[in-house]
Coordinates of C-alpha atoms and ligand atoms in Angstrom, one line a residue:
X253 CA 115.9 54.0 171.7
X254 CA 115.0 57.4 173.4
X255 CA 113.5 60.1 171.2
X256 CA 115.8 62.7 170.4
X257 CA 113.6 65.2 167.6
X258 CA 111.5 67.0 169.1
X259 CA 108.0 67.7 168.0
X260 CA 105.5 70.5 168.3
X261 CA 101.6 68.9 167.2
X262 CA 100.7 72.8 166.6
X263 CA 102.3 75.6 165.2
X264 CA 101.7 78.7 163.6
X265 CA 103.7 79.4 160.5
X266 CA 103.7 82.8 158.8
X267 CA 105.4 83.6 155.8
X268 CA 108.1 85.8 155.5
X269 CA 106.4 88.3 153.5
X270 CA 103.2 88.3 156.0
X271 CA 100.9 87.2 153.7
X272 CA 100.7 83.5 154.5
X273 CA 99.6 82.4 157.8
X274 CA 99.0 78.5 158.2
X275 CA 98.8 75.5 161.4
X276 CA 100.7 72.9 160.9
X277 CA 103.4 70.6 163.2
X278 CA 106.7 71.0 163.5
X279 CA 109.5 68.2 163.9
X280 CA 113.2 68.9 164.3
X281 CA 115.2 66.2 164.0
X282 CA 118.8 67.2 166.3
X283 CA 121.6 64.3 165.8
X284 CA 122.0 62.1 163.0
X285 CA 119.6 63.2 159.9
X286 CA 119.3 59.4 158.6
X287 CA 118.7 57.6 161.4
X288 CA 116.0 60.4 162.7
X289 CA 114.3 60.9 159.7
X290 CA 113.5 57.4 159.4
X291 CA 112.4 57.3 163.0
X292 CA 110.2 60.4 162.6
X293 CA 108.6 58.5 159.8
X294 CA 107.9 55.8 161.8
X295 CA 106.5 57.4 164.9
X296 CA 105.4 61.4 163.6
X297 CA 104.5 60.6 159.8
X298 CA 103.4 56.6 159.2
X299 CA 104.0 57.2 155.9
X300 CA 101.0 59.1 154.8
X301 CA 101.1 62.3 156.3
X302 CA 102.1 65.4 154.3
X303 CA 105.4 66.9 154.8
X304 CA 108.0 69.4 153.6
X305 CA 111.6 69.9 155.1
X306 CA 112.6 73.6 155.7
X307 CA 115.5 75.1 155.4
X308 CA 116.1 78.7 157.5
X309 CA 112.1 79.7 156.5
X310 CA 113.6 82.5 154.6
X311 CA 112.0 82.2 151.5
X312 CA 109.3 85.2 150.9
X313 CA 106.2 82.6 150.2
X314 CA 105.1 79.4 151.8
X315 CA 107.1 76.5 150.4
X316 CA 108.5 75.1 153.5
X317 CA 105.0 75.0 155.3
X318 CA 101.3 74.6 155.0
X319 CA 98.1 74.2 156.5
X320 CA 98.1 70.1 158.6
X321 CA 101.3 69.8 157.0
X322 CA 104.3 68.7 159.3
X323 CA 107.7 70.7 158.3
X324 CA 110.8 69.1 158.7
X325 CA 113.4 71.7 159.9
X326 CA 116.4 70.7 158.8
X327 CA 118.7 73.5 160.0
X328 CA 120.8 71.4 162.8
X329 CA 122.1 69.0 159.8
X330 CA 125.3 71.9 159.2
X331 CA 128.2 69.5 159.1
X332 CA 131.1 70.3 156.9
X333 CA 131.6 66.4 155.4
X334 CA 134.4 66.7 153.2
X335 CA 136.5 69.1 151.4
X336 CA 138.7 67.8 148.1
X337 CA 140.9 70.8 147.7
X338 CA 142.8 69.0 144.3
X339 CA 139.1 69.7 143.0
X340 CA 137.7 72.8 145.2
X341 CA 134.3 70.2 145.9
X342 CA 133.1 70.4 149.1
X343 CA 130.6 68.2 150.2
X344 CA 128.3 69.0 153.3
X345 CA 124.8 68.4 154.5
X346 CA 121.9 70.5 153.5
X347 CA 120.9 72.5 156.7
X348 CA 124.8 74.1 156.5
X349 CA 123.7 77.9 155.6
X350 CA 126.0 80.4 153.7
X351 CA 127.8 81.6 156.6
X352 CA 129.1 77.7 157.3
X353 CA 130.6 77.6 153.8
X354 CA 131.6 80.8 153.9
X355 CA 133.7 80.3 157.0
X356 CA 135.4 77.3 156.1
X357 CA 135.9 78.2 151.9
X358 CA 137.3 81.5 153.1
X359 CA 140.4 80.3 155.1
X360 CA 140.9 78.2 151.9
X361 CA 140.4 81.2 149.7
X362 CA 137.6 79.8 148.1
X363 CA 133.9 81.1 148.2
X364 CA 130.9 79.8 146.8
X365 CA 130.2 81.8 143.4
X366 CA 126.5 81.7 143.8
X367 CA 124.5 82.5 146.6
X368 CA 121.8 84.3 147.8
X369 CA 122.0 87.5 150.0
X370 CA 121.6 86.4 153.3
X371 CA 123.9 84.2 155.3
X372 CA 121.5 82.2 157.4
X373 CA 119.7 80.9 153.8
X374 CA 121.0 77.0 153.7
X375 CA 122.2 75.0 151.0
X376 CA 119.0 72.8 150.9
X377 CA 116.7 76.1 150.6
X378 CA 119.2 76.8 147.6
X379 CA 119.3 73.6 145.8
X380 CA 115.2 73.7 146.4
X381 CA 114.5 76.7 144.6
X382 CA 117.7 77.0 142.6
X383 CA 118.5 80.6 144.0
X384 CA 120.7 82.4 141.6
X385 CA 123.4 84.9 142.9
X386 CA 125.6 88.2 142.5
X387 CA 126.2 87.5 138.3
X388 CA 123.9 85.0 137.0
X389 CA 124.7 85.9 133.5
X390 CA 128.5 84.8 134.2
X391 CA 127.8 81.9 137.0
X392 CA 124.6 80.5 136.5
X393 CA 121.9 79.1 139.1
X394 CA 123.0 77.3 142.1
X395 CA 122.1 74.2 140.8
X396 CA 125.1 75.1 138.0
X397 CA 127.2 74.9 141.2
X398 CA 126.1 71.1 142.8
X399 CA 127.7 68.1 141.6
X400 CA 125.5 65.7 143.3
X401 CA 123.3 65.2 146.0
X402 CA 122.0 62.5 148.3
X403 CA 118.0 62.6 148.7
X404 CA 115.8 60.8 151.5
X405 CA 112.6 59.7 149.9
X406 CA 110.5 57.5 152.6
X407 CA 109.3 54.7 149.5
X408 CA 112.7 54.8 147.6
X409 CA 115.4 55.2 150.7
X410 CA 118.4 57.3 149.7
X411 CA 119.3 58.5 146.2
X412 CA 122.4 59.7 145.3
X413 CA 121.9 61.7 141.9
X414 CA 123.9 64.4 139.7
X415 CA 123.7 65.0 136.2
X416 CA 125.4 61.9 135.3
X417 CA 123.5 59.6 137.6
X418 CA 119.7 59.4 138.3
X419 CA 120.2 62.6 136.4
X420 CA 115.4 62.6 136.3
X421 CA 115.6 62.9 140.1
X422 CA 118.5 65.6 140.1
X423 CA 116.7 68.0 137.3
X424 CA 113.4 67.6 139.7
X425 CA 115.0 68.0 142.9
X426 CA 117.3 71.4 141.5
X427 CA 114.7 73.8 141.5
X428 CA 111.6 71.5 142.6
X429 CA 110.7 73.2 146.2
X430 CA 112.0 70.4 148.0
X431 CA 108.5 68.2 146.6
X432 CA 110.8 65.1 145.8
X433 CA 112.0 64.4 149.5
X434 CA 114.4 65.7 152.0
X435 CA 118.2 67.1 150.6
X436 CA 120.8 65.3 152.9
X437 CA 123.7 66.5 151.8
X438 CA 125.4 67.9 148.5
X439 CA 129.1 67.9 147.1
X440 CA 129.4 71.6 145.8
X441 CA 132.1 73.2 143.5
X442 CA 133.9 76.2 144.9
X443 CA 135.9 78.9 143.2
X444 CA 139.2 80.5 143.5
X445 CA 138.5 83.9 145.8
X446 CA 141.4 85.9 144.1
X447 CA 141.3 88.6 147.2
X448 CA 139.3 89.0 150.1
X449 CA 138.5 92.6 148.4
X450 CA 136.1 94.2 145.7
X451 CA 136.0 97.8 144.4
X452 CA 132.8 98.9 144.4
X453 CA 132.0 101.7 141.7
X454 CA 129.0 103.5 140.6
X455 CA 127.9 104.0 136.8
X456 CA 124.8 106.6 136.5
X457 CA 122.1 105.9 135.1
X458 CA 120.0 108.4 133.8
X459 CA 117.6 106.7 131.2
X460 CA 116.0 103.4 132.7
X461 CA 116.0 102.2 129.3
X462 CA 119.7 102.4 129.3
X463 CA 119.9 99.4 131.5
X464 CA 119.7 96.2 129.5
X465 CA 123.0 97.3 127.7
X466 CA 125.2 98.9 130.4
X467 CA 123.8 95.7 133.0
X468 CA 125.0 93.3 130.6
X469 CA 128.1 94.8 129.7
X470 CA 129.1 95.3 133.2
X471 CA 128.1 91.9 133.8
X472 CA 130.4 90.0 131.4
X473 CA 133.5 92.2 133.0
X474 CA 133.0 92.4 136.4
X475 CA 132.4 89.8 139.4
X476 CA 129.2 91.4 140.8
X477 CA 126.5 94.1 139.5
X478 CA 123.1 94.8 139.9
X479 CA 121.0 98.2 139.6
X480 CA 119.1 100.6 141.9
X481 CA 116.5 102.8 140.4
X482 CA 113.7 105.6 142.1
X483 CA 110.5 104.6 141.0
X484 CA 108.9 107.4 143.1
X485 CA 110.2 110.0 140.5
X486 CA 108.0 111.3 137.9
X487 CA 107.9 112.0 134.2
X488 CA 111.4 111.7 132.2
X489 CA 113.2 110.5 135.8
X490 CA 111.0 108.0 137.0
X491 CA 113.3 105.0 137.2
X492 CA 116.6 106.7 136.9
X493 CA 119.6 105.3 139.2
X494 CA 122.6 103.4 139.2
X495 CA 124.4 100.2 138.9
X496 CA 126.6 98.8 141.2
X497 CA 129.7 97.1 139.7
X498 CA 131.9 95.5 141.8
X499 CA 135.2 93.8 140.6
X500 CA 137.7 91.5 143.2
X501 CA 141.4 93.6 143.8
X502 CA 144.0 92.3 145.1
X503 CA 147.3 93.6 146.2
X504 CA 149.2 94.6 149.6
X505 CA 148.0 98.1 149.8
X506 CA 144.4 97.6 149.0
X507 CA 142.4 97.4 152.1
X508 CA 138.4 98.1 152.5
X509 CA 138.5 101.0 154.8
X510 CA 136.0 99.3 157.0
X511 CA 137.0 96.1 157.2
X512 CA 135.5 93.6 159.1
X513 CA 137.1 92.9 162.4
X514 CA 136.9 89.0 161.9
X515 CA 137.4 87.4 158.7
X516 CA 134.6 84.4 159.5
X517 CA 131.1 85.5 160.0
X518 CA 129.0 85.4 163.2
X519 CA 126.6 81.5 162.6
X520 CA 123.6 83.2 164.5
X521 CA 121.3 85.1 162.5
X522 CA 117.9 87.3 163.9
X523 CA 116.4 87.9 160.9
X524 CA 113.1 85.7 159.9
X525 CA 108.9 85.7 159.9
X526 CA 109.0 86.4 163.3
X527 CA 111.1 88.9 164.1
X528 CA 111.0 90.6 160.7
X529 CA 106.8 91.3 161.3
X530 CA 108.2 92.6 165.0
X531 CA 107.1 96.5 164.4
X532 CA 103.4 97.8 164.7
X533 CA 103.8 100.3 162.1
X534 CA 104.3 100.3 158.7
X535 CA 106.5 103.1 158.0
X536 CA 106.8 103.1 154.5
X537 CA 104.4 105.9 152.5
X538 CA 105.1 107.4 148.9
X539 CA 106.2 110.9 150.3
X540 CA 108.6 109.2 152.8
X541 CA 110.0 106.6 150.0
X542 CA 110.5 109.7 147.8
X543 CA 112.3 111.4 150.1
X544 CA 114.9 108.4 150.9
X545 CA 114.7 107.6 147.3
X546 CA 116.4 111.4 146.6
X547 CA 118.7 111.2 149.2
X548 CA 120.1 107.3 148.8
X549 CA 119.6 108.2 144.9
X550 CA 121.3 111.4 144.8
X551 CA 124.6 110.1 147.1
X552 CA 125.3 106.8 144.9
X553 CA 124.6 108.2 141.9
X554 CA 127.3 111.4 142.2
X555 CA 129.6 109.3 143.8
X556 CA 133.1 109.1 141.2
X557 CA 135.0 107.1 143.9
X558 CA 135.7 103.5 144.0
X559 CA 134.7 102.3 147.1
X560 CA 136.9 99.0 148.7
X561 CA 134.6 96.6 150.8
X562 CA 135.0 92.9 151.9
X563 CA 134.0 89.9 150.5
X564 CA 131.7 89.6 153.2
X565 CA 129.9 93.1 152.2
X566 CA 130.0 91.7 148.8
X567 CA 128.1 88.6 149.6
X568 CA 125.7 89.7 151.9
X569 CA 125.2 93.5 151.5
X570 CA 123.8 95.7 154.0
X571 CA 122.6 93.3 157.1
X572 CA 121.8 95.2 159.8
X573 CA 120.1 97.8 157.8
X574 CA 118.6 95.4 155.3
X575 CA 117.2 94.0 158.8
X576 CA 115.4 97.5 159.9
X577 CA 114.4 97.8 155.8
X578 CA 112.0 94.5 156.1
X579 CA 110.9 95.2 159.2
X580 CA 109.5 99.1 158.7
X581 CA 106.8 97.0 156.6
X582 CA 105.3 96.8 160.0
X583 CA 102.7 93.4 160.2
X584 CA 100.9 93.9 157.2
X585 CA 104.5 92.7 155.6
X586 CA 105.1 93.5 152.0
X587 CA 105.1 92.2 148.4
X588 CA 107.8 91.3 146.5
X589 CA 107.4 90.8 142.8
X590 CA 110.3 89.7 140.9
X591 CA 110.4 88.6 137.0
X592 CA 112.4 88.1 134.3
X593 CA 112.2 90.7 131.5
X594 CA 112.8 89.7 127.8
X595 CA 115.3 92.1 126.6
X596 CA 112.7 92.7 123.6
X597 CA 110.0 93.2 126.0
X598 CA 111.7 95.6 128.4
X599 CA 110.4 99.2 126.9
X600 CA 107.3 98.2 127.2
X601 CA 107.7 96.9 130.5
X602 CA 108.7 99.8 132.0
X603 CA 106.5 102.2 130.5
X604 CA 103.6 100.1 131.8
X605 CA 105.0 100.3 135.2
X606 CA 105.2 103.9 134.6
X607 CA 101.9 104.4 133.4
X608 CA 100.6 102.4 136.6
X609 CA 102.2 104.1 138.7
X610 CA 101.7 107.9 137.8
X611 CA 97.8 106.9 137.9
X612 CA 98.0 105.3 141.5
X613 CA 99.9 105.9 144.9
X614 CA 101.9 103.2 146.0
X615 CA 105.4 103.2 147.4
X616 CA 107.9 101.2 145.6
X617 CA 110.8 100.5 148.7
X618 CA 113.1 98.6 146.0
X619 CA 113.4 98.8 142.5
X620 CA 116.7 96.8 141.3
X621 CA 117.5 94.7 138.5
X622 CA 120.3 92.0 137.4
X623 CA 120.8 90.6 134.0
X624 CA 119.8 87.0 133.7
X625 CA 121.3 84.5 130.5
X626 CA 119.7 80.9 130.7
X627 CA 117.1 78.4 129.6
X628 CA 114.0 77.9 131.8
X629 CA 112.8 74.1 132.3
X630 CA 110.6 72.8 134.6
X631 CA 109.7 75.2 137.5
X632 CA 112.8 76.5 137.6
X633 CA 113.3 80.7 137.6
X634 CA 116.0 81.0 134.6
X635 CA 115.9 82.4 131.3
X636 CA 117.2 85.5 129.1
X637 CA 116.4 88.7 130.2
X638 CA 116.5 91.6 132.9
X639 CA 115.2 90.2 136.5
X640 CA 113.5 92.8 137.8
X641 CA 112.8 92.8 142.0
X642 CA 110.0 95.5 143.3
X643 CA 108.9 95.9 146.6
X644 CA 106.1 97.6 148.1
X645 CA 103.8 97.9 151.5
X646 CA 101.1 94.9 151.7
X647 CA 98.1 97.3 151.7
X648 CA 95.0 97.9 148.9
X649 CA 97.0 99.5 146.4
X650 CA 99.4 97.1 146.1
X651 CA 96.6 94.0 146.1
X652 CA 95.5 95.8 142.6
X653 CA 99.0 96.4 141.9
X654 CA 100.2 92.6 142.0
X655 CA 96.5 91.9 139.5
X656 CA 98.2 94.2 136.8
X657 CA 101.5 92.5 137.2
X658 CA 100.0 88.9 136.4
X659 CA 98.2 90.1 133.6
X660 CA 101.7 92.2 132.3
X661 CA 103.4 89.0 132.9
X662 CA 101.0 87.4 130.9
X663 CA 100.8 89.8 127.9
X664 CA 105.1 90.4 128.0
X665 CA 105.7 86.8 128.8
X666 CA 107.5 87.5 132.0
X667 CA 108.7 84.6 134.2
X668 CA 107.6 85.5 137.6
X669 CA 109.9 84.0 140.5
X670 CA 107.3 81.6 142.6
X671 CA 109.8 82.1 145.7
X672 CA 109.1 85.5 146.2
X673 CA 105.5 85.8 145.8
X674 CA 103.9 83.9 148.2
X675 CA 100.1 84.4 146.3
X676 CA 101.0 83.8 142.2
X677 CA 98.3 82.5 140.9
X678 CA 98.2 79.4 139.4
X679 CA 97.2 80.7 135.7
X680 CA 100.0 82.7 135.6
X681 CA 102.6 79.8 136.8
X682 CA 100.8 77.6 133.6
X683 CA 101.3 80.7 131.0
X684 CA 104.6 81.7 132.4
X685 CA 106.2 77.9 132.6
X686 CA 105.4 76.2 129.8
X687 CA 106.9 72.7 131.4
X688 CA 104.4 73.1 134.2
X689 CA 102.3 69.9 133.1
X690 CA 105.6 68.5 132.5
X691 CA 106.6 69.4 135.9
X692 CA 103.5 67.7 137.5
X693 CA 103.7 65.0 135.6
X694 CA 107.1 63.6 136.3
X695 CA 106.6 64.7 140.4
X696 CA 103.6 62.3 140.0
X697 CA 106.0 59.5 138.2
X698 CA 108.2 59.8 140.9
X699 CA 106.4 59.8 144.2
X700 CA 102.9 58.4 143.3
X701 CA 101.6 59.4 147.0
X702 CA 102.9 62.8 146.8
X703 CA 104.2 62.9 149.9
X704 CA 106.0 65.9 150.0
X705 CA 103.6 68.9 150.1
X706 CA 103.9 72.8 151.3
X707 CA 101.3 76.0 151.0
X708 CA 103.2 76.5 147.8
X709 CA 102.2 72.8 146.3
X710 CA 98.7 73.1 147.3
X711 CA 97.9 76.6 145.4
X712 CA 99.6 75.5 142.2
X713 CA 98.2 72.3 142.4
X714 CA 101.4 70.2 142.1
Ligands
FAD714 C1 117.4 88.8 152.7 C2 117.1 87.8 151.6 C3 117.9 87.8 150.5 C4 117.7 86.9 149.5 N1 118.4 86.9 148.3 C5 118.2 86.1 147.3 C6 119.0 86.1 146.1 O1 119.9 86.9 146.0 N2 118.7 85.2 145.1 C7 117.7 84.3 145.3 O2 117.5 83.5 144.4 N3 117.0 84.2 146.4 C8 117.2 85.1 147.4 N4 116.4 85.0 148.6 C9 115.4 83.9 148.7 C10 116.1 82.7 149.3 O3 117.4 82.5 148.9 C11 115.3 81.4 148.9 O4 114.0 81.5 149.2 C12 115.9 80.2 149.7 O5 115.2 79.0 149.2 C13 115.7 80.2 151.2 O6 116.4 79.1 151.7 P1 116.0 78.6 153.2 O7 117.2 77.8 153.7 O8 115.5 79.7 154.0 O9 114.9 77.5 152.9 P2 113.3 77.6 153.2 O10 112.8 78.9 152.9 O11 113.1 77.0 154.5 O12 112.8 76.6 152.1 C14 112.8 76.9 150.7 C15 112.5 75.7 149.9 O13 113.6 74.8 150.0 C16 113.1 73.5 150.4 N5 114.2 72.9 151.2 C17 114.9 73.5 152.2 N6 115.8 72.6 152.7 C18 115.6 71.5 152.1 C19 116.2 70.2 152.1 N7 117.2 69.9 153.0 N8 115.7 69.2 151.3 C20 114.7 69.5 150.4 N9 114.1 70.7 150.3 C21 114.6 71.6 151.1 C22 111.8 73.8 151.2 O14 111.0 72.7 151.2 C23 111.3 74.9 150.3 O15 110.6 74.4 149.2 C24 116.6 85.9 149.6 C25 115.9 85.8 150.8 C26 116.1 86.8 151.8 C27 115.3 86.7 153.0

């Protein structure tokens, strides 16, 4: 039988942040993800060597690669497999991205409730690291969304699990960084899209400390929300802003004023590693952030208009430009930090932040929040709280900036996404997730060779 994966012995990976560069081999499998995985194991792997599958490589850190590791890409296994519309399940493979099931749901009018903001992330990547989406306190994690999943494990052949049925393998697999074996396909649940359109309005914010209450009021009455405050302002404004609440409308007249030519979205997506570390210069310095942060800042936040956008804009906000943000990080990259605040915890939080910040110069690009309602098991980024997302410019400031947020996650008892920070240490992951040993231990139960591994595995020693 000829060989039809191809397979590249050497290649350098580099995280999507930039701060993760590792050699390993790359194998992408092209026509029938059963039949090549097994053949790749037989002439690639010989059932020993390390591997991870990828998904679109979109996650910030490193768990879809690593040093003499061989990553899987499984991003040509897109197929749509079946659609039950008396139940609104669709079931497709895992290298379908959001833009896939966002095509064929939308002419349906269904949409998937959770998903992450970019429409090239696949379904595997979000079943991996059990993303969360535009109202986690009202929808959950994606995992809330999969019914069950088939798995490809070398030693144990394929598993078909969900929470009724080899429910172990499902709870490690949801939110287990894609260490138990390789996501074939997934039967998803899909919601009623009531219109195609969503009034956007603005609600000031003018005391950070304001925002556990308005967030989670919002939250419980509206489809989508999430806030946007400066964190380049000083004294009594430093971290004022807005949220962004955005509610589906439906009805003959009401049309976004922009709308999107096509209602399906393009399948081809530029934005990854490679091209995002494209620029030389890192443009990004506090007197420039402060000057954005007043203008974008001052617009939203005495704006009293509804504004109507698509679903689309909903779901994936701000491409293009979202494209240029990451990029003006230059190579260096950035750092994303993103937590979960306990609601008892959050003064404190931000007044540290603020206290760190008056004393040092570093320029935070993004400070946003959503409001979070869960219980965290395993490895899995849930819990009650305020999920806080800062970014900044990967430079010396911000080295000592991410020290003080491991020992504030310590001291607040944070939960610090592991996605998003491609160099969380592992005595913060043990504090911060007390299942950790747990974790480990059942990984261990169920593959005994540990033959899945990634960067990621190897620095928190799973
Ligand atoms: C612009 C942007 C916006 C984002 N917005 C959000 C957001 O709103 N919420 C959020 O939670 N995250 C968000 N993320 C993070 C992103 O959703 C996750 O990191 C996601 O896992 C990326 O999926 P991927 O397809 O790129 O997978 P990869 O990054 O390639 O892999 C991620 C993990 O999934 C595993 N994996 C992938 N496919 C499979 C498979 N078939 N079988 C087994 N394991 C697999 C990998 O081994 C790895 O552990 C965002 C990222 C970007 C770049």
């Amino acid at each position: 039988m000829a060989q039809t994966f191809d397979f590249k012995p050497q290649v350098d990976f580099l995280s999507f942040d930039g701060g993760v560069k590792a050699r390993g081999a790359l194998v992408k499998p092209s026509q029938s993800a059963l039949r090549e995985l097994s053949d790749i194991e037989e002439k690639i792997l010989s059932g020993k060597k390390a591997r991870i599958t990828s998904g679109a490589g979109l996650s910030f850190g490193a768990p879809h690669f690593g040093d003499d590791i061989v990553s899987i890409d499984n991003s040509r296994f897109s197929e749509i497999i079946d659609y039950d519309s008396e139940n609104g399940l669709l079931e497709v493979q895992a290298g379908a991205t959001m833009a896939h099931v966002f095509n064929f749901l939308v002419e349906k009018e269904r949409y998937l409730v959770t998903q992450p903001g970019y429409p090239s992330i696949t379904v595997g990547g979000c079943i991996a690291v059990d993303v969360h989406g535009k109202n986690q306190l009202r929808d959950g994690n994606f995992r809330e969304q999969v019914q069950s999943l088939k798995l490809f494990h070398p030693s144990r052949g394929i598993i078909s699990a969900s929470a009724d049925i080899n429910k172990e393998i499902f709870d490690l697999t949801c939110g287990g960084y894609g260490l138990t074996g390789h996501i074939i396909s997934a039967k998803i649940r899909t919601r009623s899209l009531v219109s195609p359109t969503m009034a956007l309005y603005i609600v000031p914010l003018d005391n950070i400390l304001d925002t556990p209450a308005y967030i989670t009021k919002a939250a419980k009455e509206n489809d989508f929300v999430v806030s946007w405050h400066d964190f380049s302002a000083r004294g009594a404004a430093f971290g004022r802003g807005f949220l962004l609440v955005g509610k589906f409308v439906a009805g003959p007249e009401i049309k976004p004023k922009r709308a999107e030519g096509a209602l399906h979205l393009p399948l081809h997506w530029t934005l990854n590693a490679q091209s995002r570390k494209g620029l030389d210069l890192a443009f990004y310095s506090l007197p420039f952030n402060r000057l954005i942060n007043v203008l974008y800042g001052g617009i939203n936040r005495f704006s009293t208009e509804a504004r109507l956008i698509t679903v689309q804009e909903c779901l994936y906000p701000a491409r293009t430009l979202r494209q240029l943000y990451y990029k003006m990080f230059g190579q260096a990259g950035f750092h994303e930090s993103q937590m979960i605040v306990p609601l008892d915890r959050f003064a404190e939080f931000t007044e540290a932040l603020k206290n760190w910040l008056d004393r040092n110069e570093l320029a935070v690009t993004l400070a946003s929040a959503k409001v979070f309602m869960g219980t965290q098991s395993l490895l899995r980024f849930d819990g009650d709280g305020i999920c806080f997302a800062l970014n900044f410019p990967r430079c010396e400031a911000s080295g000592r900036f991410m020290l003080f947020l491991d020992q504030l996650t310590i001291d607040l008892g944070l939960t610090p996404y592991m996605v998003k920070d491609s160099r969380l240490p592992l005595a913060v992951v043990k504090k911060a997730y007390p299942q950790y040993d747990e974790f480990k231990e059942r990984l261990r139960k169920f593959d005994r060779e540990r033959l899945y591994r990634s960067e990621l595995s190897r620095r928190l020693e799973l």
